[in-house]
Amino acid sequence: MSSLSSKSSERRGGNRVRAFFAVELSSEEKAGRAGIARNASEAGLLVVTRSRFRAGEKVKLTVYAGSQNENVSGRVMRVEENPIDSAEIWRWRLAIALEDATLPEACLLSA
């Protein structure tokens, strides 16, 4: 992604760091969907997944970082389709804002 303005950084609730850890996503309509975090902050994360979710959809996530597993809740803020020529392994990219929780410190150090 390109560099972020300070305004978007404030909106996101923290500085993002590159990340690479597994995530399981579930919503009312979908359960147990796999994803991989690509970047993270204390307040949210960017996840790639083969499952399409809707912007505004509430999700429950299990975050797998090192030996830590953490359950958190969030809301899908943005959904983007990766371009056909993308090197990304899965089709959908989700920006997720965490609700009333922060990611474990191990997630922010996994870059």
PDB file of C-alpha atoms in Angstrom:
ATOM      1  CA  MET A   1       0.000   0.000   0.000  1.00  0.00           C
ATOM      2  CA  SER A   2       1.096   3.564  -0.482  1.00  0.00           C
ATOM      3  CA  SER A   3       2.136   5.814   2.356  1.00  0.00           C
ATOM      4  CA  LEU A   4      -0.643   7.003   4.588  1.00  0.00           C
ATOM      5  CA  SER A   5      -1.499  10.572   5.427  1.00  0.00           C
ATOM      6  CA  SER A   6      -1.576  11.538   9.081  1.00  0.00           C
ATOM      7  CA  LYS A   7      -5.332  12.051   8.790  1.00  0.00           C
ATOM      8  CA  SER A   8      -5.961   8.463   7.642  1.00  0.00           C
ATOM      9  CA  SER A   9      -3.524   7.205  10.277  1.00  0.00           C
ATOM     10  CA  GLU A  10      -5.579   8.978  12.956  1.00  0.00           C
ATOM     11  CA  ARG A  11      -8.812   7.571  11.534  1.00  0.00           C
ATOM     12  CA  ARG A  12      -7.361   4.077  11.730  1.00  0.00           C
ATOM     13  CA  GLY A  13      -6.515   4.440  15.405  1.00  0.00           C
ATOM     14  CA  GLY A  14      -2.798   3.815  15.239  1.00  0.00           C
ATOM     15  CA  ASN A  15       0.230   3.214  13.083  1.00  0.00           C
ATOM     16  CA  ARG A  16       0.115   0.086  10.980  1.00  0.00           C
ATOM     17  CA  VAL A  17       2.936  -2.407  10.764  1.00  0.00           C
ATOM     18  CA  ARG A  18       3.465  -5.174   8.227  1.00  0.00           C
ATOM     19  CA  ALA A  19       2.168  -8.446   9.574  1.00  0.00           C
ATOM     20  CA  PHE A  20       1.839 -12.071   8.609  1.00  0.00           C
ATOM     21  CA  PHE A  21      -0.330 -14.266  10.829  1.00  0.00           C
ATOM     22  CA  ALA A  22      -3.367 -16.509  10.433  1.00  0.00           C
ATOM     23  CA  VAL A  23      -6.885 -15.324  11.198  1.00  0.00           C
ATOM     24  CA  GLU A  24     -10.171 -17.211  11.334  1.00  0.00           C
ATOM     25  CA  LEU A  25     -13.201 -15.050  10.483  1.00  0.00           C
ATOM     26  CA  SER A  26     -16.855 -15.714  11.276  1.00  0.00           C
ATOM     27  CA  SER A  27     -20.014 -13.665  10.790  1.00  0.00           C
ATOM     28  CA  GLU A  28     -23.721 -14.433  11.082  1.00  0.00           C
ATOM     29  CA  GLU A  29     -23.676 -15.668   7.474  1.00  0.00           C
ATOM     30  CA  LYS A  30     -20.228 -17.279   7.302  1.00  0.00           C
ATOM     31  CA  ALA A  31     -18.349 -19.396   9.822  1.00  0.00           C
ATOM     32  CA  GLY A  32     -14.739 -20.509  10.096  1.00  0.00           C
ATOM     33  CA  ARG A  33     -13.305 -18.692   7.076  1.00  0.00           C
ATOM     34  CA  ALA A  34      -9.519 -18.570   6.734  1.00  0.00           C
ATOM     35  CA  GLY A  35      -7.540 -15.368   6.313  1.00  0.00           C
ATOM     36  CA  ILE A  36      -4.030 -13.971   6.565  1.00  0.00           C
ATOM     37  CA  ALA A  37      -3.255 -10.593   8.108  1.00  0.00           C
ATOM     38  CA  ARG A  38      -1.083  -8.364   5.927  1.00  0.00           C
ATOM     39  CA  ASN A  39      -0.829  -5.362   8.249  1.00  0.00           C
ATOM     40  CA  ALA A  40      -2.032  -4.531  11.722  1.00  0.00           C
ATOM     41  CA  SER A  41      -2.380  -1.803  14.311  1.00  0.00           C
ATOM     42  CA  GLU A  42      -3.701  -1.766  17.849  1.00  0.00           C
ATOM     43  CA  ALA A  43      -7.139  -0.929  16.448  1.00  0.00           C
ATOM     44  CA  GLY A  44      -7.455  -2.982  13.275  1.00  0.00           C
ATOM     45  CA  LEU A  45      -5.996  -5.099  10.539  1.00  0.00           C
ATOM     46  CA  LEU A  46      -5.926  -5.782   6.836  1.00  0.00           C
ATOM     47  CA  VAL A  47      -6.785  -9.391   5.999  1.00  0.00           C
ATOM     48  CA  VAL A  48      -6.762 -11.312   2.728  1.00  0.00           C
ATOM     49  CA  THR A  49      -9.277 -14.129   2.375  1.00  0.00           C
ATOM     50  CA  ARG A  50     -11.005 -16.138  -0.318  1.00  0.00           C
ATOM     51  CA  SER A  51     -14.398 -15.336   1.266  1.00  0.00           C
ATOM     52  CA  ARG A  52     -16.245 -12.145   0.443  1.00  0.00           C
ATOM     53  CA  PHE A  53     -17.660 -10.204   3.382  1.00  0.00           C
ATOM     54  CA  ARG A  54     -19.722  -7.003   3.241  1.00  0.00           C
ATOM     55  CA  ALA A  55     -18.626  -3.569   4.430  1.00  0.00           C
ATOM     56  CA  GLY A  56     -20.352  -2.951   7.767  1.00  0.00           C
ATOM     57  CA  GLU A  57     -20.579  -6.658   8.591  1.00  0.00           C
ATOM     58  CA  LYS A  58     -19.678  -7.631  12.150  1.00  0.00           C
ATOM     59  CA  VAL A  59     -17.074 -10.368  12.406  1.00  0.00           C
ATOM     60  CA  LYS A  60     -15.569 -12.505  15.129  1.00  0.00           C
ATOM     61  CA  LEU A  61     -11.903 -13.283  14.652  1.00  0.00           C
ATOM     62  CA  THR A  62      -9.532 -15.777  16.133  1.00  0.00           C
ATOM     63  CA  VAL A  63      -6.030 -14.411  15.728  1.00  0.00           C
ATOM     64  CA  TYR A  64      -3.162 -16.907  15.646  1.00  0.00           C
ATOM     65  CA  ALA A  65       0.179 -15.203  16.336  1.00  0.00           C
ATOM     66  CA  GLY A  66       3.047 -17.340  17.501  1.00  0.00           C
ATOM     67  CA  SER A  67       1.867 -19.387  20.457  1.00  0.00           C
ATOM     68  CA  GLN A  68      -0.944 -16.930  21.230  1.00  0.00           C
ATOM     69  CA  ASN A  69      -4.558 -17.353  20.114  1.00  0.00           C
ATOM     70  CA  GLU A  70      -6.816 -14.377  20.767  1.00  0.00           C
ATOM     71  CA  ASN A  71     -10.543 -13.937  20.117  1.00  0.00           C
ATOM     72  CA  VAL A  72     -11.592 -10.425  19.112  1.00  0.00           C
ATOM     73  CA  SER A  73     -14.582  -8.794  17.426  1.00  0.00           C
ATOM     74  CA  GLY A  74     -14.616  -6.217  14.697  1.00  0.00           C
ATOM     75  CA  ARG A  75     -16.439  -4.644  11.819  1.00  0.00           C
ATOM     76  CA  VAL A  76     -15.515  -4.836   8.142  1.00  0.00           C
ATOM     77  CA  MET A  77     -14.844  -1.263   7.087  1.00  0.00           C
ATOM     78  CA  ARG A  78     -13.738  -1.829   3.502  1.00  0.00           C
ATOM     79  CA  VAL A  79     -13.792  -4.703   0.985  1.00  0.00           C
ATOM     80  CA  GLU A  80     -11.540  -4.708  -2.066  1.00  0.00           C
ATOM     81  CA  GLU A  81     -11.026  -7.278  -4.782  1.00  0.00           C
ATOM     82  CA  ASN A  82      -7.388  -8.011  -5.570  1.00  0.00           C
ATOM     83  CA  PRO A  83      -6.564  -7.439  -9.248  1.00  0.00           C
ATOM     84  CA  ILE A  84      -6.321 -10.511 -11.443  1.00  0.00           C
ATOM     85  CA  ASP A  85      -2.569  -9.945 -11.882  1.00  0.00           C
ATOM     86  CA  SER A  86      -1.977  -9.606  -8.133  1.00  0.00           C
ATOM     87  CA  ALA A  87       0.593 -11.856  -6.467  1.00  0.00           C
ATOM     88  CA  GLU A  88      -1.824 -12.157  -3.536  1.00  0.00           C
ATOM     89  CA  ILE A  89      -2.997 -15.716  -2.890  1.00  0.00           C
ATOM     90  CA  TRP A  90      -6.643 -14.884  -2.149  1.00  0.00           C
ATOM     91  CA  ARG A  91      -9.191 -12.744  -3.920  1.00  0.00           C
ATOM     92  CA  TRP A  92     -10.568 -10.432  -1.217  1.00  0.00           C
ATOM     93  CA  ARG A  93      -8.888  -7.833   0.986  1.00  0.00           C
ATOM     94  CA  LEU A  94     -10.753  -6.688   4.121  1.00  0.00           C
ATOM     95  CA  ALA A  95     -10.011  -3.690   6.320  1.00  0.00           C
ATOM     96  CA  ILE A  96     -11.318  -4.597   9.783  1.00  0.00           C
ATOM     97  CA  ALA A  97     -11.717  -2.201  12.711  1.00  0.00           C
ATOM     98  CA  LEU A  98     -11.587  -3.921  16.085  1.00  0.00           C
ATOM     99  CA  GLU A  99     -14.372  -3.248  18.567  1.00  0.00           C
ATOM    100  CA  ASP A 100     -13.520  -2.941  22.268  1.00  0.00           C
ATOM    101  CA  ALA A 101     -10.308  -4.908  21.926  1.00  0.00           C
ATOM    102  CA  THR A 102      -6.742  -4.653  20.787  1.00  0.00           C
ATOM    103  CA  LEU A 103      -4.552  -7.216  19.111  1.00  0.00           C
ATOM    104  CA  PRO A 104      -2.077  -9.172  21.193  1.00  0.00           C
ATOM    105  CA  GLU A 105       1.384  -7.598  21.211  1.00  0.00           C
ATOM    106  CA  ALA A 106       2.774 -10.656  19.394  1.00  0.00           C
ATOM    107  CA  CYS A 107       0.672  -9.691  16.351  1.00  0.00           C
ATOM    108  CA  LEU A 108       2.263  -6.263  16.192  1.00  0.00           C
ATOM    109  CA  LEU A 109       5.735  -7.768  16.457  1.00  0.00           C
ATOM    110  CA  SER A 110       5.285 -10.470  13.834  1.00  0.00           C
ATOM    111  CA  ALA A 111       6.305  -8.286  10.902  1.00  0.00           C
TER     112      ALA A 111
END
